[in-house]
PDB file of C-alpha atoms in Angstrom:
ATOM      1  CA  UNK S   1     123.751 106.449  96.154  1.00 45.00           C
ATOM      2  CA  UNK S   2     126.535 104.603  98.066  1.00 42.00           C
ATOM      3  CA  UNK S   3     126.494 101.973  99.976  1.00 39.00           C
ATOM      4  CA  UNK S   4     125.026 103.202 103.103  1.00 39.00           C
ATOM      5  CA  UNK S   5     122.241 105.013 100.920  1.00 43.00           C
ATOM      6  CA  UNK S   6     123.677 108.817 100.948  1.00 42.00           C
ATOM      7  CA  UNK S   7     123.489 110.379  97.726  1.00 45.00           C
ATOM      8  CA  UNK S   8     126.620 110.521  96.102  1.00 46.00           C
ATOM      9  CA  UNK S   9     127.277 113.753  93.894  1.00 44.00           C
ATOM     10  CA  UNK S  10     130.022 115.404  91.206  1.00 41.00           C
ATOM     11  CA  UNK S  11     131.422 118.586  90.934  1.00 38.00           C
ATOM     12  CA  UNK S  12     130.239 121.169  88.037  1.00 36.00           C
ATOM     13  CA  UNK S  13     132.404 123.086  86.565  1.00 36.00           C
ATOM     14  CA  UNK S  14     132.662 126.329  89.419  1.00 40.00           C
ATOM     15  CA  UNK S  15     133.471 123.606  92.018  1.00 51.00           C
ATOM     16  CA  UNK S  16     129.540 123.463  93.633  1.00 57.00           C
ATOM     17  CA  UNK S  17     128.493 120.351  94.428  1.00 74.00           C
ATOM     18  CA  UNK S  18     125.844 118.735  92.203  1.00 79.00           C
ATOM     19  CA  UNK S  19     123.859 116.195  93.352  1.00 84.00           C
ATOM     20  CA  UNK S  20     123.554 112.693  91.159  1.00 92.00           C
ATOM     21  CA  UNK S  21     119.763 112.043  90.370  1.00 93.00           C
ATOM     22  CA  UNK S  22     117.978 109.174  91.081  1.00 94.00           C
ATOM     23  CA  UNK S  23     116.807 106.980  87.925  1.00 94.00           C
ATOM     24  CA  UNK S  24     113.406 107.310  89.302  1.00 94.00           C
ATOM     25  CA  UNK S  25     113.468 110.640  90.699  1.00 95.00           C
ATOM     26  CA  UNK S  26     110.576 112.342  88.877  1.00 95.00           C
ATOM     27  CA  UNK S  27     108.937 116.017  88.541  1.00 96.00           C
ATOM     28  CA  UNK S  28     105.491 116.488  87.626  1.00 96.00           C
ATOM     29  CA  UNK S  29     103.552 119.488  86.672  1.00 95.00           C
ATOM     30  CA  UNK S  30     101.015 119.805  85.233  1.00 95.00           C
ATOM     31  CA  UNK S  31      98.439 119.526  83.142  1.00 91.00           C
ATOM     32  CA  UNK S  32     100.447 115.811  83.024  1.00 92.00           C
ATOM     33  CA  UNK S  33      99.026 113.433  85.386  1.00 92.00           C
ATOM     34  CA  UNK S  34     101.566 111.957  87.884  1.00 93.00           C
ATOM     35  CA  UNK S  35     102.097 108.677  87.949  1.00 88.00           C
ATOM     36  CA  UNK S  36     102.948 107.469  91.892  1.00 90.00           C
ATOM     37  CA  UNK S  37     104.681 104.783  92.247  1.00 80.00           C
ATOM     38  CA  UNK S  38     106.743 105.602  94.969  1.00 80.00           C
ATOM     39  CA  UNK S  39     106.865 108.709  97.514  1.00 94.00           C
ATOM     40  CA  UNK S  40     105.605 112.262  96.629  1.00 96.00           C
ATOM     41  CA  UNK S  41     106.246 115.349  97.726  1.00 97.00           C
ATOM     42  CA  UNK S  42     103.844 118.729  96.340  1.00 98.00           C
ATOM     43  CA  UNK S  43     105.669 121.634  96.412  1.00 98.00           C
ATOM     44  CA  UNK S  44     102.776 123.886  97.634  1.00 98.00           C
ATOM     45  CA  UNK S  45     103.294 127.322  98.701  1.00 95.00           C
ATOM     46  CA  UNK S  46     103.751 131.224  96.469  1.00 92.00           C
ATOM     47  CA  UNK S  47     103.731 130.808  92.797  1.00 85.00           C
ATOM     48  CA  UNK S  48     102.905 134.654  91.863  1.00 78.00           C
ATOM     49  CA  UNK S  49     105.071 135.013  88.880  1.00 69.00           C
ATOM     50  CA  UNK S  50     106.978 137.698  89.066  1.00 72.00           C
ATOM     51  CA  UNK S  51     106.991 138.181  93.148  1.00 80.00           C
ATOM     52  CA  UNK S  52     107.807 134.988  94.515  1.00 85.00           C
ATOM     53  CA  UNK S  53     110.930 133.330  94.021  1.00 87.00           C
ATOM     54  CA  UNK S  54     111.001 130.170  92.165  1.00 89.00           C
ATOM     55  CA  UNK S  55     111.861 127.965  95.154  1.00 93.00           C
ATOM     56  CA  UNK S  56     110.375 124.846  93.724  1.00 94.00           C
ATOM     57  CA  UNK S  57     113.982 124.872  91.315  1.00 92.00           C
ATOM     58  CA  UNK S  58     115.857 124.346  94.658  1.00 91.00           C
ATOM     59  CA  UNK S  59     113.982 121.671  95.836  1.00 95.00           C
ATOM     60  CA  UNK S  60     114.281 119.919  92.975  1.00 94.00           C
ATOM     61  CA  UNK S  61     117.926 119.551  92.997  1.00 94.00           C
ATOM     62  CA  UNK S  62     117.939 118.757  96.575  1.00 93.00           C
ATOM     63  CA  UNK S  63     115.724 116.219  96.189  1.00 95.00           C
ATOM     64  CA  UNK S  64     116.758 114.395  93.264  1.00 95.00           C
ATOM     65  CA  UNK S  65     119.148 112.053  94.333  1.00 94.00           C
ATOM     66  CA  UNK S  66     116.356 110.390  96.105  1.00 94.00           C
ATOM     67  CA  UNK S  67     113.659 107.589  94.463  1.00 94.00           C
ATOM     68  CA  UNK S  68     110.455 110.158  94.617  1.00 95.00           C
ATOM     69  CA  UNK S  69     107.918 112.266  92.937  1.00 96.00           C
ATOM     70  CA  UNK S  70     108.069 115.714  92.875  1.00 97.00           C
ATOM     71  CA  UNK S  71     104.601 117.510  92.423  1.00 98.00           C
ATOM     72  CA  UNK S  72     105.185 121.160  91.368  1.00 96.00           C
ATOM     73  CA  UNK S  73     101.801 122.848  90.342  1.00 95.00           C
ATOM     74  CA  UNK S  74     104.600 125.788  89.204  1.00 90.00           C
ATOM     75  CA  UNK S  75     104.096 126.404  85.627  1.00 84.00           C
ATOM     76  CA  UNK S  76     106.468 128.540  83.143  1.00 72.00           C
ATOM     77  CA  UNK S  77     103.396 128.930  80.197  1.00 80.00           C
ATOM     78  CA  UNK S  78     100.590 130.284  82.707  1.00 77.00           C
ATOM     79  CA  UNK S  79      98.112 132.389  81.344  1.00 87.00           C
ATOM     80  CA  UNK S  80      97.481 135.056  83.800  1.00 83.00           C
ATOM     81  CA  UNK S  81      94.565 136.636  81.960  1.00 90.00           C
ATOM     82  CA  UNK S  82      92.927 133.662  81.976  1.00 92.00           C
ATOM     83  CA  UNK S  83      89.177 133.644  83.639  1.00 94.00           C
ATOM     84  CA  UNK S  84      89.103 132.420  87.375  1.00 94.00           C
ATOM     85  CA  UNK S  85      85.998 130.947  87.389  1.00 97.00           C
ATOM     86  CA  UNK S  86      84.221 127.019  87.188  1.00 98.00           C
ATOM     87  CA  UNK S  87      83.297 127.610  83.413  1.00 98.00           C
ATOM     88  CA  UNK S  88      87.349 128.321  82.228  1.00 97.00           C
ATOM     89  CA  UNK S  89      88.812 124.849  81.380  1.00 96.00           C
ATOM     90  CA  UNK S  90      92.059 125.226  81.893  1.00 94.00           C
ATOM     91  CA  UNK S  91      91.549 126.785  85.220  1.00 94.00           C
ATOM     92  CA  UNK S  92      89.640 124.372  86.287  1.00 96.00           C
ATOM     93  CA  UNK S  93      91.830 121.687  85.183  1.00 95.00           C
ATOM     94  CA  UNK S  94      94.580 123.813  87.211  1.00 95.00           C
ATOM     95  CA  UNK S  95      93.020 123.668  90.398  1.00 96.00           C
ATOM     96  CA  UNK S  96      91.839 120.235  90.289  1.00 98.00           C
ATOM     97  CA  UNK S  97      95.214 118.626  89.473  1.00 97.00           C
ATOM     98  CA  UNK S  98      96.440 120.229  92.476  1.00 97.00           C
ATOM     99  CA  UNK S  99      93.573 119.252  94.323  1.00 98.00           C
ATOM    100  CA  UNK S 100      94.093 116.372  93.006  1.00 98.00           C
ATOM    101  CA  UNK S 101      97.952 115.564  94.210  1.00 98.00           C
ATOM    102  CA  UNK S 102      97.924 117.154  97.206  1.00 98.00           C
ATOM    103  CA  UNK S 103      95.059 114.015  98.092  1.00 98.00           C
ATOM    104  CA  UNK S 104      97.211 111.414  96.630  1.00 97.00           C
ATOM    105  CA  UNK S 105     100.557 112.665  97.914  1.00 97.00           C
ATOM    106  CA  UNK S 106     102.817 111.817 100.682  1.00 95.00           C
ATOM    107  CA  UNK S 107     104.092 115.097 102.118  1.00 97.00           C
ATOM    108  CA  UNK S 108     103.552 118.659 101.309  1.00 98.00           C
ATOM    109  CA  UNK S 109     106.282 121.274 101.389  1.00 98.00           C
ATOM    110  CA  UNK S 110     104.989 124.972 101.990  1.00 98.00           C
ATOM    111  CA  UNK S 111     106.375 127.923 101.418  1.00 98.00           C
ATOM    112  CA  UNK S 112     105.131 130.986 102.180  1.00 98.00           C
ATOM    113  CA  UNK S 113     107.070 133.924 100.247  1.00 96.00           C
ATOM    114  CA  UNK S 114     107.045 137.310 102.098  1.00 96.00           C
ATOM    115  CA  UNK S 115     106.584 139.171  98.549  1.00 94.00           C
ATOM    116  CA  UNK S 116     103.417 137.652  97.673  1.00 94.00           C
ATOM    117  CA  UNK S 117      99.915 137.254  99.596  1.00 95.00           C
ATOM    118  CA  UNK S 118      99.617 133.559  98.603  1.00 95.00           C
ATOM    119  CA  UNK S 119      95.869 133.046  99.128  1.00 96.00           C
ATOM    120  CA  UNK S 120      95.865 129.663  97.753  1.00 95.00           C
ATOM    121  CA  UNK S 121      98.859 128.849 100.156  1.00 97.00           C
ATOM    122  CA  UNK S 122      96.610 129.810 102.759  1.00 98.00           C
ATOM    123  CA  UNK S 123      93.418 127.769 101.825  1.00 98.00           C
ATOM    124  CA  UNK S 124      95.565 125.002 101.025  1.00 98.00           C
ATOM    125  CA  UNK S 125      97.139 125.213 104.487  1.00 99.00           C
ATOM    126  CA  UNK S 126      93.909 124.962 106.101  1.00 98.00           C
ATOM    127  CA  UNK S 127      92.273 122.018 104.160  1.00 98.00           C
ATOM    128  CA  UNK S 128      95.523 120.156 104.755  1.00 99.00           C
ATOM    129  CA  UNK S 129      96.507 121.408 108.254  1.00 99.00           C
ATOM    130  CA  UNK S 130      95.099 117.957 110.049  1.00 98.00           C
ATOM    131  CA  UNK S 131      96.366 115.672 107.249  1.00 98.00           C
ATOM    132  CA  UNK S 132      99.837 115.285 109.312  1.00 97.00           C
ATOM    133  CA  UNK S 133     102.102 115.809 105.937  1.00 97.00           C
ATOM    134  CA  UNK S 134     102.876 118.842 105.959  1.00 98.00           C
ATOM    135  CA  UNK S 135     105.907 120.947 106.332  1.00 98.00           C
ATOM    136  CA  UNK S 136     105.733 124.994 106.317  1.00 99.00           C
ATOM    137  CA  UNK S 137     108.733 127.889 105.847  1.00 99.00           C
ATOM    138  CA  UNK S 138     106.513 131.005 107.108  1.00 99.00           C
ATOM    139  CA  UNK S 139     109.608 134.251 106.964  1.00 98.00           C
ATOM    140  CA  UNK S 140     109.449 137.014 108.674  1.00 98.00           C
ATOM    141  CA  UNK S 141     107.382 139.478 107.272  1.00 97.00           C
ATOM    142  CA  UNK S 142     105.170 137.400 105.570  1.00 98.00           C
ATOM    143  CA  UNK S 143     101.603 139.640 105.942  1.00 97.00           C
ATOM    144  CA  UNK S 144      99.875 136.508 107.624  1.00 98.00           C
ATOM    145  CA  UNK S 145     102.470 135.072 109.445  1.00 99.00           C
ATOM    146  CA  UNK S 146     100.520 135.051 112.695  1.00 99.00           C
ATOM    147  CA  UNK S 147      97.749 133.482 110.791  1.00 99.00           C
ATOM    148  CA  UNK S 148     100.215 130.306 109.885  1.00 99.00           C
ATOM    149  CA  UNK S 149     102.011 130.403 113.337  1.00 99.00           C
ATOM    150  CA  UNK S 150      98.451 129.976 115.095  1.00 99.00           C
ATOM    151  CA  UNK S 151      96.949 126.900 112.549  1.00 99.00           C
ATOM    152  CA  UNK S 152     100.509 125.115 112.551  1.00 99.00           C
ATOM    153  CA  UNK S 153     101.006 125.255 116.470  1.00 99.00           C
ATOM    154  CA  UNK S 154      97.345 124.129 116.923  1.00 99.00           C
ATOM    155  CA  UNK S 155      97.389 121.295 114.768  1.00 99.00           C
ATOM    156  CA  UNK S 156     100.942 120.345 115.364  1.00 98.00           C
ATOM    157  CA  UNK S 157     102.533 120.982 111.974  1.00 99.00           C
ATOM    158  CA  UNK S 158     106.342 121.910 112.070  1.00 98.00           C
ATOM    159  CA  UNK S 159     107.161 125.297 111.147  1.00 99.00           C
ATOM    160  CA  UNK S 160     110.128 126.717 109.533  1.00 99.00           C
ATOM    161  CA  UNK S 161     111.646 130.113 109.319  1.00 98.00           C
ATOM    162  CA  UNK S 162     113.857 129.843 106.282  1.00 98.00           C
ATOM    163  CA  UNK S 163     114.539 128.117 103.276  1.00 95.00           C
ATOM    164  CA  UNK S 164     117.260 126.693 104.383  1.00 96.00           C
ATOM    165  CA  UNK S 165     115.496 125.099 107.489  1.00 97.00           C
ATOM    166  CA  UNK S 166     113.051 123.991 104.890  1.00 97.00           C
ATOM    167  CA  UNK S 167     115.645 122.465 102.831  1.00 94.00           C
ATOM    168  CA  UNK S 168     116.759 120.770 106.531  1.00 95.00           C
ATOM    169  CA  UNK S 169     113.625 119.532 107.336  1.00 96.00           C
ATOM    170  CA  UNK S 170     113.004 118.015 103.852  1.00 95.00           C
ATOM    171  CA  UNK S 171     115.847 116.010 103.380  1.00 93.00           C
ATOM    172  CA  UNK S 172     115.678 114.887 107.449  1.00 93.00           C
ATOM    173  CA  UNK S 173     111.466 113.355 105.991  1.00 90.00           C
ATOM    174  CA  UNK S 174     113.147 111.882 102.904  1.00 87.00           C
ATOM    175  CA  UNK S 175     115.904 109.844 104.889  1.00 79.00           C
ATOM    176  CA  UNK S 176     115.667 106.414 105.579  1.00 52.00           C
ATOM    177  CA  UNK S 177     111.796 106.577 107.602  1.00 51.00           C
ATOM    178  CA  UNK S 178     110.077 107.547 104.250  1.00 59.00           C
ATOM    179  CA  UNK S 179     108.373 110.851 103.654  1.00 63.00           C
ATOM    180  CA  UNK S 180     105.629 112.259 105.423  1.00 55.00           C
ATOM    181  CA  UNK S 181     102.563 110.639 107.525  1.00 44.00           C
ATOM    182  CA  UNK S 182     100.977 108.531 104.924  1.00 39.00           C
TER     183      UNK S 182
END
């Protein structure tokens, strides 16, 4: 950071602009349990490997020049065969670490991929909808996008179009007024 707090970056090799991180800029997935000690963002939204893209990798290098936790429930090792039910450890301990984050952090970023159904996006949208963190990217074409329009505009959480809006509307919560409504 410089002196008036903007993220200073370098230059990779190709010429592109690469953000400096922040010594305490931190991504957690899990099964590790985060440690928050300063603002959080979960990175909620379509995981399905091999349809959705891996946003979350953007949004971590956008966001690391800043002093915050990133939650990303995204893991590389998933077992896809594994049993979705109460009784399957490691499911369980999935879905309650996200549970789990999304209660303790201070914003949620959605994103809702137009290649995958995202069910969990969905519930998650709802149970969250009235916490006043959250921040959605619904595309066009997403199969439920009137469902998201409808629950956002009713309980007054911004909506996005694209990524890079997303991206936008991000970095505009992580400026100086802290991130989210917590």
């Amino acid at each position: 950071m410089n002196s008036t707090n903007t993220p200073t970056s370098t230059t990779t090799p190709t010429n592109n602009p690469k953000p400096t991180p922040h010594p305490n800029f931190t991504v957690c997935k899990p099964p590790h349990v985060p440690t928050l000690r300063n603002r959080s963002i979960f990175l909620a939204g379509s995981i399905e490997m091999g349809k959705a893209i891996q946003w979350q990798r953007s949004m971590e290098e956008v966001l690391s020049p800043y002093d915050l936790t990133l939650l990303n429930p995204r893991r590389g090792n998933w077992d896809a065969s594994l049993v979705q039910d109460i009784s399957c450890g490691e499911f369980r301990g999935q879905v309650e670490w996200e549970l789990d984050c999304l209660d303790a952090c201070t914003a949620i970023v959605m994103y809702f991929d137009p290649r995958s159904k995202a069910p969990i996006s969905l519930l998650e949208l709802g149970l969250y909808a009235r916490s006043g963190r959250l921040l959605v990217c619904c595309p066009v074409g997403f199969w439920r996008r009137g469902n998201v329009q409808i629950v956002c505009e009713r309980f007054g959480v911004p909506l996005v179009e694209t990524l890079e809006q997303l991206v936008e509307g991000v970095l505009e919560r992580v400026g100086e007024k802290g991130v989210g409504g917590k």
